[in-house]
XYZ file of C-alpha atoms in Angstrom:
170
model
C -29.674 -13.786 25.817
C -30.829 -14.906 22.391
C -27.817 -13.199 20.839
C -25.548 -15.251 23.185
C -27.227 -18.440 21.969
C -29.379 -18.964 25.133
C -32.508 -20.686 23.864
C -34.275 -20.907 27.234
C -33.976 -17.717 29.364
C -35.684 -19.536 32.260
C -32.778 -21.997 32.404
C -30.159 -19.233 32.402
C -28.076 -18.989 35.581
C -29.311 -15.615 36.752
C -27.767 -13.852 39.734
C -31.310 -12.794 40.571
C -33.843 -14.468 38.309
C -36.761 -12.429 37.092
C -40.283 -13.629 37.704
C -41.372 -16.284 35.173
C -44.293 -14.049 34.082
C -41.838 -11.195 33.335
C -39.774 -13.557 31.163
C -42.921 -14.666 29.342
C -43.928 -11.028 28.697
C -40.432 -10.199 27.465
C -40.441 -13.184 25.095
C -43.899 -12.289 23.826
C -42.802 -8.716 23.218
C -39.711 -9.796 21.268
C -41.806 -12.119 19.116
C -44.437 -9.406 18.553
C -41.756 -6.948 17.507
C -40.341 -9.464 15.051
C -36.991 -9.636 16.856
C -37.219 -13.328 17.709
C -38.674 -16.210 15.754
C -41.731 -17.677 17.563
C -40.974 -21.259 16.512
C -37.343 -21.643 17.606
C -36.496 -18.417 19.405
C -33.674 -17.408 17.080
C -32.938 -13.803 16.298
C -34.403 -12.378 13.146
C -32.473 -9.929 10.954
C -34.473 -7.136 12.611
C -33.568 -8.547 16.020
C -29.877 -8.580 15.149
C -30.065 -4.929 14.000
C -31.999 -3.944 17.148
C -29.199 -5.274 19.352
C -26.806 -2.473 18.532
C -29.222 0.332 19.130
C -29.133 2.091 22.502
C -32.901 2.089 22.995
C -35.757 0.043 24.330
C -36.707 -2.770 22.002
C -39.927 -1.057 20.939
C -37.985 2.041 19.956
C -35.216 0.158 18.245
C -37.837 -1.753 16.222
C -39.397 1.603 15.315
C -35.952 2.667 13.970
C -35.696 -0.518 11.898
C -39.188 0.153 10.442
C -38.394 3.809 9.808
C -35.209 2.818 7.975
C -37.181 0.353 5.827
C -39.631 3.153 4.928
C -36.831 5.662 4.181
C -37.815 7.956 7.041
C -35.034 7.201 9.549
C -34.531 10.848 10.590
C -38.210 11.182 11.565
C -38.121 7.783 13.284
C -35.062 8.703 15.315
C -36.558 12.073 16.209
C -39.782 10.400 17.392
C -37.818 7.871 19.398
C -35.778 10.670 21.017
C -38.970 12.643 21.779
C -40.315 9.548 23.552
C -37.100 8.834 25.448
C -36.122 12.318 26.558
C -37.737 14.974 28.784
C -40.788 16.508 27.172
C -40.019 19.570 25.089
C -43.394 21.127 25.980
C -43.458 22.276 29.601
C -46.183 20.688 31.718
C -47.948 24.013 32.094
C -48.531 24.290 28.352
C -50.648 21.836 26.416
C -49.266 20.695 23.012
C -52.308 22.171 21.243
C -51.852 25.503 22.979
C -48.127 25.412 22.125
C -49.015 24.667 18.505
C -51.534 27.509 18.402
C -48.938 29.840 19.893
C -46.467 29.010 17.139
C -46.814 30.296 13.610
C -50.575 29.718 13.380
C -53.071 27.095 14.544
C -52.310 24.300 12.033
C -53.853 20.944 12.792
C -51.311 18.145 12.572
C -53.441 15.167 13.525
C -54.703 13.379 16.599
C -51.232 12.618 18.078
C -49.513 14.841 20.619
C -46.291 13.181 19.513
C -46.760 14.439 15.963
C -47.432 17.903 17.369
C -44.143 17.645 19.300
C -42.312 16.494 16.179
C -43.508 19.602 14.329
C -42.644 21.865 17.249
C -39.221 20.278 17.541
C -38.557 20.728 13.797
C -39.587 24.388 13.981
C -37.415 24.992 17.068
C -34.471 23.227 15.461
C -34.913 25.263 12.283
C -34.623 28.374 14.449
C -31.451 27.037 16.098
C -33.201 26.347 19.374
C -33.149 30.076 20.075
C -34.796 31.099 23.357
C -37.063 33.707 21.810
C -38.487 31.468 19.015
C -38.685 28.440 21.301
C -40.598 30.532 23.875
C -43.040 31.620 21.110
C -43.512 27.955 20.165
C -43.963 26.915 23.822
C -40.855 24.690 23.629
C -38.189 24.251 26.315
C -34.966 24.927 24.351
C -32.758 22.845 26.730
C -35.067 19.867 26.413
C -35.205 20.305 22.638
C -31.384 20.337 22.431
C -31.363 17.169 24.540
C -33.756 15.535 22.076
C -31.480 16.585 19.199
C -28.485 14.958 20.872
C -30.425 11.774 21.535
C -31.738 11.750 17.951
C -28.219 12.137 16.601
C -27.009 9.294 18.767
C -29.840 7.017 17.665
C -29.232 7.962 14.053
C -25.544 7.058 14.291
C -26.379 3.702 15.869
C -29.128 2.930 13.432
C -27.072 3.820 10.390
C -24.204 1.727 11.684
C -26.529 -1.230 12.289
C -28.686 -0.843 9.195
C -26.447 0.833 6.655
C -27.186 3.906 4.633
C -30.282 4.127 2.579
C -31.364 7.010 0.426
C -33.649 8.965 2.736
C -37.085 10.082 1.632
C -37.038 12.375 4.636
C -35.940 15.903 5.281
C -33.581 16.929 8.042
C -30.282 15.597 9.214
């Protein structure tokens, strides 16, 4: 609505208006993400870039930040891991999957970072069933994450432009 020049979403002629509290939460989220100016409600440059990305505002803001840091590939992969079906089957914990892969390396306190590492290993092996199985990764889910990542990368690069990447990967 802000992109259309609507300064007061509550005054918009909704077909079915959302609850006022939901509008307030949405506004607060956009301000917190830096997509909308708190003082006048106009879109920021980050907000304008976020508009063209096919992701939740939190994830599109993550892509903007990743681009700014020169790690867009990793940011897009993390966003895709969040959006898509889990690459680690429910019956296998991420730590057990990590231990089953090429050694029990500790990657940090985040299961998402463990999944990023597992995804990168599975992708490096071409999402092969045998290696994915050893890693504890569902190859179909991992391929789906790769497609989502590539889509997010295309949208982010189109919205944000190219920047020399400090990252590895695609």
